[in-house]
Short mmCIF file of C-alpha atoms and ligand atoms in Angstrom, two decimals:
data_model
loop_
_atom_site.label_atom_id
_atom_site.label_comp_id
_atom_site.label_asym_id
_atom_site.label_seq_id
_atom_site.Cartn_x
_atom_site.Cartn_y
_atom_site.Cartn_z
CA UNK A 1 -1.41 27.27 15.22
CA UNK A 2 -3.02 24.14 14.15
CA UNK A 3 -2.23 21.39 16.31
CA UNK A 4 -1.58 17.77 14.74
CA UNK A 5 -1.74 14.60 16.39
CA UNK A 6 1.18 12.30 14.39
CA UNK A 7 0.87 8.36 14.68
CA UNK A 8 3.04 5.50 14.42
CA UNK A 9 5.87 8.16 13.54
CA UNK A 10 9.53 6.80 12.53
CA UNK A 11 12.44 8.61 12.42
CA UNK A 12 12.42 9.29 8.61
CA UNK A 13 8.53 10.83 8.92
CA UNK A 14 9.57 13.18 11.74
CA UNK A 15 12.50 14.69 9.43
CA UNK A 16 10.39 15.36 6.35
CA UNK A 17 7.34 16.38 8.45
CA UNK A 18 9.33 18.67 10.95
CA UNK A 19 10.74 20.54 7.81
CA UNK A 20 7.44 21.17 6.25
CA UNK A 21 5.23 22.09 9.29
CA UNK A 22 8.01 24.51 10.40
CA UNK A 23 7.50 26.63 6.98
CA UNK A 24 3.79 26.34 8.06
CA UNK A 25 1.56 27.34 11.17
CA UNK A 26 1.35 23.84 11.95
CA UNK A 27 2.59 22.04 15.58
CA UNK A 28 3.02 18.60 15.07
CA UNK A 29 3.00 16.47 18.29
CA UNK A 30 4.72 13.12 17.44
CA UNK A 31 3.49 9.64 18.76
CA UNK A 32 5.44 6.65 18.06
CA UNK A 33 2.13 4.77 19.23
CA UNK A 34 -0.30 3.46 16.38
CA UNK A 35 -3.66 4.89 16.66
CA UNK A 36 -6.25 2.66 17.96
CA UNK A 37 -9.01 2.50 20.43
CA UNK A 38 -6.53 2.80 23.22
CA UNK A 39 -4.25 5.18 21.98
CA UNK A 40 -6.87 7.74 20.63
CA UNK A 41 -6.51 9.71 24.15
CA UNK A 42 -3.34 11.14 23.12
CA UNK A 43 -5.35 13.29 20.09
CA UNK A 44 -6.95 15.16 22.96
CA UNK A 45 -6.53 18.97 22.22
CA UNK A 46 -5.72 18.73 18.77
CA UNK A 47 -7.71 19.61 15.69
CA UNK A 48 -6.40 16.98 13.31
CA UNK A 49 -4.76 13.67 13.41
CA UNK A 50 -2.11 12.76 10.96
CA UNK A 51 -2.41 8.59 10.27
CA UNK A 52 -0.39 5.93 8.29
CA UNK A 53 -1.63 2.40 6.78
CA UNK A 54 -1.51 0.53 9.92
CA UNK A 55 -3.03 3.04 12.44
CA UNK A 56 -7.09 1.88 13.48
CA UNK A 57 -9.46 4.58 12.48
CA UNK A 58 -12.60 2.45 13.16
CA UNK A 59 -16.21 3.94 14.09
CA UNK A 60 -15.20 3.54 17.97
CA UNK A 61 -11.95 5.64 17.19
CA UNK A 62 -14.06 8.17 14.77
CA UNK A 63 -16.47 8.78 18.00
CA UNK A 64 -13.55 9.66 20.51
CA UNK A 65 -11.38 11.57 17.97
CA UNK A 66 -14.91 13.73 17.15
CA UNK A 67 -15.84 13.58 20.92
CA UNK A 68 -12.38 15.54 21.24
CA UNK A 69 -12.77 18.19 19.02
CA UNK A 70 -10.89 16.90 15.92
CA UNK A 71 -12.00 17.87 12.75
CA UNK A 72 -9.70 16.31 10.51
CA UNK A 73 -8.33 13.05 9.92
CA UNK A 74 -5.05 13.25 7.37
CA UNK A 75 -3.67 9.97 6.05
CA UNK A 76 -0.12 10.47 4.89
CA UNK A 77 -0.77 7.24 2.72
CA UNK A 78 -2.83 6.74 -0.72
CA UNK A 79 -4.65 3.96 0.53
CA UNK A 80 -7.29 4.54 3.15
CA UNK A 81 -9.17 1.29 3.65
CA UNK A 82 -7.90 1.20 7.38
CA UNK A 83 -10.43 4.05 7.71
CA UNK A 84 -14.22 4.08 8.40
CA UNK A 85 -15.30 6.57 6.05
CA UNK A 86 -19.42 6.15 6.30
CA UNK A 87 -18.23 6.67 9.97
CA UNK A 88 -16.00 10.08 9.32
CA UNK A 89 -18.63 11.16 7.11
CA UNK A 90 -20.61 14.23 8.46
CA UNK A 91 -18.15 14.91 11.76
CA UNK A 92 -14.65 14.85 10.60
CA UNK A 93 -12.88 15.41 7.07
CA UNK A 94 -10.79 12.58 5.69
CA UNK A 95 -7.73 13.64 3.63
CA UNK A 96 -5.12 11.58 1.90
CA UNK A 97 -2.10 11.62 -0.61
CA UNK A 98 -3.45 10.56 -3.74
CA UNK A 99 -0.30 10.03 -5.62
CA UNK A 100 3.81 10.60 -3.91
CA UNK A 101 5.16 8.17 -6.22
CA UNK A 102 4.07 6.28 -8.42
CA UNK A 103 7.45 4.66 -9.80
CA UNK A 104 9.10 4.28 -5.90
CA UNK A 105 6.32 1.34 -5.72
CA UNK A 106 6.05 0.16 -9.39
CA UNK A 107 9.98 0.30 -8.77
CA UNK A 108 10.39 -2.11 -6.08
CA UNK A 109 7.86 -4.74 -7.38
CA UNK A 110 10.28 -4.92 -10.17
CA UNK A 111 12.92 -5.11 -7.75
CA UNK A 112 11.12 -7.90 -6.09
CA UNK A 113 10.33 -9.73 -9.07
CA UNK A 114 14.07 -9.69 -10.54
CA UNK A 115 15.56 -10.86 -7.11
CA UNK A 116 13.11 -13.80 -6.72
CA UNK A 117 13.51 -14.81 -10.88
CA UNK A 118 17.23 -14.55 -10.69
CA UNK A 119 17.55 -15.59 -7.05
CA UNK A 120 20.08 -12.41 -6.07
CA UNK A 121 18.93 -12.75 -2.55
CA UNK A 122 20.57 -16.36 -2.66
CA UNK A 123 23.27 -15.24 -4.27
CA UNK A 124 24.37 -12.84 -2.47
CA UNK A 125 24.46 -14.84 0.74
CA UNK A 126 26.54 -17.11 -0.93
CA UNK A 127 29.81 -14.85 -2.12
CA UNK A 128 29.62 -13.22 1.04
CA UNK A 129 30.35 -16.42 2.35
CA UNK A 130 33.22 -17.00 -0.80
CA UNK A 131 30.57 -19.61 -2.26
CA UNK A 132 31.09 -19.45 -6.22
CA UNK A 133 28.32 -21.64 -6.75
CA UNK A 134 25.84 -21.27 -9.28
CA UNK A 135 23.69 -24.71 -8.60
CA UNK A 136 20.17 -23.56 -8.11
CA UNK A 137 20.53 -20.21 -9.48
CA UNK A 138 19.12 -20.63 -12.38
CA UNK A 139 16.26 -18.33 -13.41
CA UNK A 140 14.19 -16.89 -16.65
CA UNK A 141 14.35 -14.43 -18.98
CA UNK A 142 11.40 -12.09 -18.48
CA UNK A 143 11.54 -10.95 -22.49
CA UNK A 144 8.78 -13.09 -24.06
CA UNK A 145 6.85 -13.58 -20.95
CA UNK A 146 3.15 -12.83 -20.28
CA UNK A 147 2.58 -10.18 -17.37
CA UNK A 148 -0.96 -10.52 -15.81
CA UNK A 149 -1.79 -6.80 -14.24
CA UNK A 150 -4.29 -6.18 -12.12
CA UNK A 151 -5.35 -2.63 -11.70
CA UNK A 152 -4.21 -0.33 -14.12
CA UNK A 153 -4.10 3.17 -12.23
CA UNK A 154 -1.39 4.92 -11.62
CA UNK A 155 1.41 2.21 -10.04
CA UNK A 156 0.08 0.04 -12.59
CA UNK A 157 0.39 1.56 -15.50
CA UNK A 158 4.07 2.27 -14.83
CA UNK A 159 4.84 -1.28 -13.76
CA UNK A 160 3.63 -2.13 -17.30
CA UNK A 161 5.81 0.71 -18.94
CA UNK A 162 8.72 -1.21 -17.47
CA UNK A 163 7.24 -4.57 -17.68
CA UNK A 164 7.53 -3.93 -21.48
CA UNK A 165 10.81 -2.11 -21.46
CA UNK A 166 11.83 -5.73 -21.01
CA UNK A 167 9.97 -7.22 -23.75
CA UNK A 168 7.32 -8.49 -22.02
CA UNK A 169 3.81 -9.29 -23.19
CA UNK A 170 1.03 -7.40 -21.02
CA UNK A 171 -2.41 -8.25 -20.60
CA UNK A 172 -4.70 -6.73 -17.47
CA UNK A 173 -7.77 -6.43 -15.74
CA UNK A 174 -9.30 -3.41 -14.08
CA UNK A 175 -12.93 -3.02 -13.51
CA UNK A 176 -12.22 0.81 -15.40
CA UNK A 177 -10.66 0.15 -18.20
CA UNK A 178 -8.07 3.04 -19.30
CA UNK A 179 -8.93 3.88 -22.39
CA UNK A 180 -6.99 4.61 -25.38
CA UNK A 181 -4.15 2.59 -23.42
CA UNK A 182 -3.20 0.13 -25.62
CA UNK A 183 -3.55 -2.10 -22.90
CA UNK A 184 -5.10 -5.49 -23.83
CA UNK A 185 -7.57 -6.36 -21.00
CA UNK A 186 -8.82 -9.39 -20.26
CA UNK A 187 -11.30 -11.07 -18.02
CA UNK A 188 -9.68 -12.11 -14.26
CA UNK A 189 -9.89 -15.72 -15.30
CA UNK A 190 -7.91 -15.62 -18.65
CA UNK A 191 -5.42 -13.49 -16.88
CA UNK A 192 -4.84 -15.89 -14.43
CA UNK A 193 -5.01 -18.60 -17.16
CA UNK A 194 -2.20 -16.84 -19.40
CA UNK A 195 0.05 -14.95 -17.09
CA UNK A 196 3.70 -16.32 -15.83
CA UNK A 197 3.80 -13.33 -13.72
CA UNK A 198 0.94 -11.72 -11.90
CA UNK A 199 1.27 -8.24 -10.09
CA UNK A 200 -1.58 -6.80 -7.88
CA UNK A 201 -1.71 -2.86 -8.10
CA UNK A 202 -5.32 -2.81 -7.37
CA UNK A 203 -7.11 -1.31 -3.77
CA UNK A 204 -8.67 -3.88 -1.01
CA UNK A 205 -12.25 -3.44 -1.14
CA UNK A 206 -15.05 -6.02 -0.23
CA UNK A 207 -14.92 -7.00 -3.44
CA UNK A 208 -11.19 -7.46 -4.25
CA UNK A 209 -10.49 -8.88 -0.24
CA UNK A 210 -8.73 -13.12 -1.04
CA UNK A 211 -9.05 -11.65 -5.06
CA UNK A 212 -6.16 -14.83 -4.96
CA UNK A 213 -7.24 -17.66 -3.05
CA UNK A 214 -7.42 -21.20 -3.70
CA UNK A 215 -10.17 -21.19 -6.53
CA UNK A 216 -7.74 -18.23 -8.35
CA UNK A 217 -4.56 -20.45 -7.94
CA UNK A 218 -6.52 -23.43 -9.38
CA UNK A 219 -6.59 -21.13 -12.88
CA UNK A 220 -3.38 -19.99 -12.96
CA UNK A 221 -0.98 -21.57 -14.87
CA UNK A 222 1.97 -23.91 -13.16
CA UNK A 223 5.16 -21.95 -11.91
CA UNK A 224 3.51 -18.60 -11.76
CA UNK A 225 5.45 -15.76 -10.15
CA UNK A 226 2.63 -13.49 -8.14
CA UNK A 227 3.98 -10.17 -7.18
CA UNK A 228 2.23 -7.92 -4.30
CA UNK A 229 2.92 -4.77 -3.51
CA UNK A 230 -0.79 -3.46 -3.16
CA UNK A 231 -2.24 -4.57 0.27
CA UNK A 232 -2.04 -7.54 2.26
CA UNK A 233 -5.95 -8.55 2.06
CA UNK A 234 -5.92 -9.35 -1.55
CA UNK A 235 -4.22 -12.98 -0.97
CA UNK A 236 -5.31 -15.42 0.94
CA UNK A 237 -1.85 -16.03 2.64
CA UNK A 238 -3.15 -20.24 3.72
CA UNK A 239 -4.39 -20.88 -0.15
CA UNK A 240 -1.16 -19.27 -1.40
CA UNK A 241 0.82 -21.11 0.76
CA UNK A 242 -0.83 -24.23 0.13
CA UNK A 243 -0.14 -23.03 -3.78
CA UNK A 244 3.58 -23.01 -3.22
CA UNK A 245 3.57 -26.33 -1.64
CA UNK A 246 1.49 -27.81 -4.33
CA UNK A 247 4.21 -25.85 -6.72
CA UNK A 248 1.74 -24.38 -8.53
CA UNK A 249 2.95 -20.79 -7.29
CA UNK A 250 6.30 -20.83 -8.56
CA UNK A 251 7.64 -17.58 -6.13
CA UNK A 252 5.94 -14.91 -4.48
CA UNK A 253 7.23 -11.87 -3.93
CA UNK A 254 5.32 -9.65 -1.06
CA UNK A 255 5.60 -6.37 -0.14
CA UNK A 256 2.22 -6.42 1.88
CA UNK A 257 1.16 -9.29 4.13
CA UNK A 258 -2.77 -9.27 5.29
CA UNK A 259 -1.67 -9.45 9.44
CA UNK A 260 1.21 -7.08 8.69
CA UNK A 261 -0.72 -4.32 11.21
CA UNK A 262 1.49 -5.57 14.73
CA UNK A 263 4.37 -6.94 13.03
CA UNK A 264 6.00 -4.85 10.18
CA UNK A 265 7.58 -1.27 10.80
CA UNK A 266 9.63 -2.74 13.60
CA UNK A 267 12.68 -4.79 14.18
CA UNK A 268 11.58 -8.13 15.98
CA UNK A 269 14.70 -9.56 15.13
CA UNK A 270 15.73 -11.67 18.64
CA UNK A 271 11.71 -12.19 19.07
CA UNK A 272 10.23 -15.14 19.12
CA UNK A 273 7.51 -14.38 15.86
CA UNK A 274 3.97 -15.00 16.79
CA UNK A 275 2.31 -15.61 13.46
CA UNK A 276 2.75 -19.17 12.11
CA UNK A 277 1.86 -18.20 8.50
CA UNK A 278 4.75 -15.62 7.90
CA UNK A 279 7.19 -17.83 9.37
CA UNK A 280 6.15 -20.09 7.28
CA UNK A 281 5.89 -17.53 4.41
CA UNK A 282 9.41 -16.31 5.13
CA UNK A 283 11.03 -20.03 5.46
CA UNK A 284 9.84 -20.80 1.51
CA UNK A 285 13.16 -20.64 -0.63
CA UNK A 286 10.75 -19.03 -3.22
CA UNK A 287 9.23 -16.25 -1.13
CA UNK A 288 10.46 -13.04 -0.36
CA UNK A 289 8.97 -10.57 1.76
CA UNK A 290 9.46 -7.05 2.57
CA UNK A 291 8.26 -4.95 4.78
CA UNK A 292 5.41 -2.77 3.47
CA UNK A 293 8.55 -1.36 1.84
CA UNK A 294 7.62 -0.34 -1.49
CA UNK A 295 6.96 3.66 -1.04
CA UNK A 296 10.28 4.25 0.99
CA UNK A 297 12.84 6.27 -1.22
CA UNK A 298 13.27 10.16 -0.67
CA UNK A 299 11.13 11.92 -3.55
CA UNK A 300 8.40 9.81 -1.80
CA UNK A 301 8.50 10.91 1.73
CA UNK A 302 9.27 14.59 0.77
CA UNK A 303 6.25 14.64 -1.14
CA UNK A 304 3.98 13.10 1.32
CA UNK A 305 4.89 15.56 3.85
CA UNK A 306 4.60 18.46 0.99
CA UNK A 307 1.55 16.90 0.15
CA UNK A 308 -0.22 16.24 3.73
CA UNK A 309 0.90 19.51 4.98
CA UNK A 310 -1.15 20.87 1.83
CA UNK A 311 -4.34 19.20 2.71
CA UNK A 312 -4.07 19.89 6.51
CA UNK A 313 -4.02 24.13 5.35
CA UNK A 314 -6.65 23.97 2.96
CA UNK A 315 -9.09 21.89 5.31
CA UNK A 316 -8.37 24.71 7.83
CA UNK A 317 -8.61 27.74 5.83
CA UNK A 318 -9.65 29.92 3.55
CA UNK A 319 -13.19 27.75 2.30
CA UNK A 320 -11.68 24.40 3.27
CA UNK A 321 -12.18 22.88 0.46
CA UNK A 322 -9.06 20.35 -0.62
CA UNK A 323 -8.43 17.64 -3.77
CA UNK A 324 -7.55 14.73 -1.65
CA UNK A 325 -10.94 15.02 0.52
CA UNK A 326 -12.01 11.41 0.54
CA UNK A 327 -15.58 10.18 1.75
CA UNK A 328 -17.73 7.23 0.97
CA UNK A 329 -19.56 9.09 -1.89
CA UNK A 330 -16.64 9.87 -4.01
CA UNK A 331 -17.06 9.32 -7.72
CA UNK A 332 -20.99 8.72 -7.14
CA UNK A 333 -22.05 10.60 -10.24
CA UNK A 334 -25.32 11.76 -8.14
CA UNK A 335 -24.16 12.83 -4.98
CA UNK A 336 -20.05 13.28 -5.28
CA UNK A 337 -19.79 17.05 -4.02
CA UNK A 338 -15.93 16.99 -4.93
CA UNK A 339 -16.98 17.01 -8.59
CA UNK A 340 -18.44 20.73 -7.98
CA UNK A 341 -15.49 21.72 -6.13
CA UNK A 342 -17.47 21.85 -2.88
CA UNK A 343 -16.59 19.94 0.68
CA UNK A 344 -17.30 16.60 0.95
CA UNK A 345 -19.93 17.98 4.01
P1 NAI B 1 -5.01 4.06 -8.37
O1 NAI B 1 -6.27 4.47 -7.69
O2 NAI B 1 -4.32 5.02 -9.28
O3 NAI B 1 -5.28 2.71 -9.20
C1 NAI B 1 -6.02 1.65 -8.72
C2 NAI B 1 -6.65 0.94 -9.90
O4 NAI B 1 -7.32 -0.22 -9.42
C3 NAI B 1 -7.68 1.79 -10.66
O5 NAI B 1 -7.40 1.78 -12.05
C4 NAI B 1 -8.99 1.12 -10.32
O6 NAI B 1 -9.95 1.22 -11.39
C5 NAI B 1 -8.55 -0.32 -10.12
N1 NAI B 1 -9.51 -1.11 -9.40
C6 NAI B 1 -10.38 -0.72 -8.44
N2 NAI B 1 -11.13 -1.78 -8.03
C7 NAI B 1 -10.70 -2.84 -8.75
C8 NAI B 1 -11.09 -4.19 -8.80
N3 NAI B 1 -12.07 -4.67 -8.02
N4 NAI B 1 -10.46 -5.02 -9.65
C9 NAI B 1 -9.47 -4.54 -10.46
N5 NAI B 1 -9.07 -3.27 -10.47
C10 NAI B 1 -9.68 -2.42 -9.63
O7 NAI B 1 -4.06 3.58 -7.20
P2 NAI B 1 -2.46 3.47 -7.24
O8 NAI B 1 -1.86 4.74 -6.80
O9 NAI B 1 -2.04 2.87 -8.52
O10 NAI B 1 -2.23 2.43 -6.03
C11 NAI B 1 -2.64 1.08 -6.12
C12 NAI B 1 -2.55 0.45 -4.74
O11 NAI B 1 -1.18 0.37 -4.36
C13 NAI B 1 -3.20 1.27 -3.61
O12 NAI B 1 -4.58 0.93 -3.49
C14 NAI B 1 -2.44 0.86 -2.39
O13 NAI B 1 -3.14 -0.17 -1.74
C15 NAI B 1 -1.12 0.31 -2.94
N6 NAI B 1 0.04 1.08 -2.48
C16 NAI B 1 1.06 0.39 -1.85
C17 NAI B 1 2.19 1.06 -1.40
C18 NAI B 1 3.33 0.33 -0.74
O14 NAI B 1 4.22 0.97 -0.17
N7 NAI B 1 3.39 -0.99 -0.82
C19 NAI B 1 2.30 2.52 -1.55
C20 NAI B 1 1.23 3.12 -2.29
C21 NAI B 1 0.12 2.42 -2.71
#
């Protein structure tokens, strides 16, 4: 039986995990607690840990888990830069879900985007409260408009798919270009220079960490509409705030915010909310914020359990070799094991 330490588990994670481990030799042991330097105790006497976007998988926590005898570290997420991988690298494997979909994310920053452009959030507050009013509902037409993406993998490209459903004019910027696309890329600056919307599908690296701060907003062009549903990190949440008050950021819609790690995932409704830039985030009429929402329907979640449960067998048997093995030398043409179907170590 392989033993599996679960992290900052909610009640839909349990369901879909419970029914795939049961099919499985696999005992999960759930933990509402996020994992973190003072949490990583409760691993103790498993062989792998199971991790979401907000749990702390830093050197310190890499050192105890390994200390402990776990040999596996599976993130049931697609992003992993909450994890140390030059850390990992050597001691314990790092797995994660490359792809559960696609669309549920590319979905809801078009959800995002229509709510904020034709202010239904506004709306409906008011005919719940029999107000017929249309003053200050007044929105655009998104056929005709420029999109500005940014990062053109897999969320991406289908967030441009729809984005021209609607008759919209694409341009991006990715620093790998997909070829044979169609897609007309551009340099950052001229798509911040030509784009009425912006949407970030790109990772948070170094490079891309406050990609939009207050030298960015400076280009863009007046009443621009910046969607993000990637992470947090890529905006500078005091430049784009200062961008809304200068009204050169028309809305922003945010699915991600970069202090998000204590605050979303729970209700803190009746709390007094200890981070002055979301409240003053969520108090702009022309911001709206979810909660790292974006992934959440059901073909998601069932195939992030299918998917994790997958990686969590093949790193334990047979030759342990597994697609979704991440370390720090991934795609290095010189040293990328993966490429030869081998371990990462
Ligand atoms: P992907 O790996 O298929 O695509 C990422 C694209 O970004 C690639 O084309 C890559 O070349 C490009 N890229 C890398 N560095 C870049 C840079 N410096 N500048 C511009 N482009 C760059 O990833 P996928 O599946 O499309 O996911 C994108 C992001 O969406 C993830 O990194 C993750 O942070 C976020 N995400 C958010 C979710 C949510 O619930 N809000 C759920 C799933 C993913």
């Amino acid at each position: 039986m392989i033993k599996v330490a679960f992290f900052d588990t909610k009640p839909y994670d349990k369901s879909s995990f419970e029914r795939y481990g049961e099919q499985h030799e696999l005992c999960f042991r759930f933990f509402e607690a996020k994992l973190n330097e003072d949490t990583v105790e409760l691993a103790r006497g498993c062989d792998a840990v199971c991790v979401f976007v907000n749990d702390t998988v830093n050197a310190a926590v890499i050192e105890k888990l390994y200390e402990f005898g776990v040999r596996l570290i599976a993130l049931r997420s697609a992003g992993y830069n909450n994890v140390d991988l030059k850390a990992a690298f050597g001691k314990i494997h790092v797995v994660h879900v490359p792809a559960y979909s696609p669309y549920a994310v590319a979905e809801h920053a078009i959800a995002l985007l229509l709510t904020s452009v034709r202010r239904i959030h506004k709306a409906y507050n008011r005919t719940r409260d029999f107000n017929f009013s249309l003053n200050g509902l007044t929105g655009f037409d998104f056929h005709g408009k420029t999109v500005g993406v940014v990062g053109t993998g897999k969320i991406g490209r289908i967030f441009i798919d729809i984005c021209r459903g609607f008759g919209m004019h694409v341009i991006a910027y990715d620093l790998f270009p997909a070829k044979d696309s169609g897609i007309e890329y551009v340099s950052l600056d001229e798509l911040f220079a030509r784009s009425d919307i912006i949407s970030l599908h790109c990772p948070l690296t170094d490079e891309t960490r406050h990609m939009i701060g207050a030298e960015a907003i400076g280009k863009m062009k007046k009443g621009v509409v910046i969607v993000n549903t990637s992470r947090g990190g890529l905006i500078d949440t005091e430049a784009l705030l200062e961008g809304i008050k200068a009204r050169t950021v028309g809305a922003a819609c945010l699915d991600v915010y970069e202090e998000e790690a204590d605050i979303f995932f729970e209700d803190r409704s009746g709390h007094i909310l200890n981070d002055e830039l979301l409240s003053r985030l969520i108090s702009m009429p022309n911001v709206i914020v979810t909660s790292h929402q974006a992934f959440l329907t059901e073909e998601a979640l069932n195939n992030i359990a299918e998917t994790t449960v997958g990686n969590i067998l093949s790193c334990f048997e047979n030759d342990g070799v597994c697609d979704n093995e991440l370390c720090y030398r991934c795609g290095h043409i010189d040293t990328c094991r993966k490429e030869r179907r081998e371990k990462c170590f």
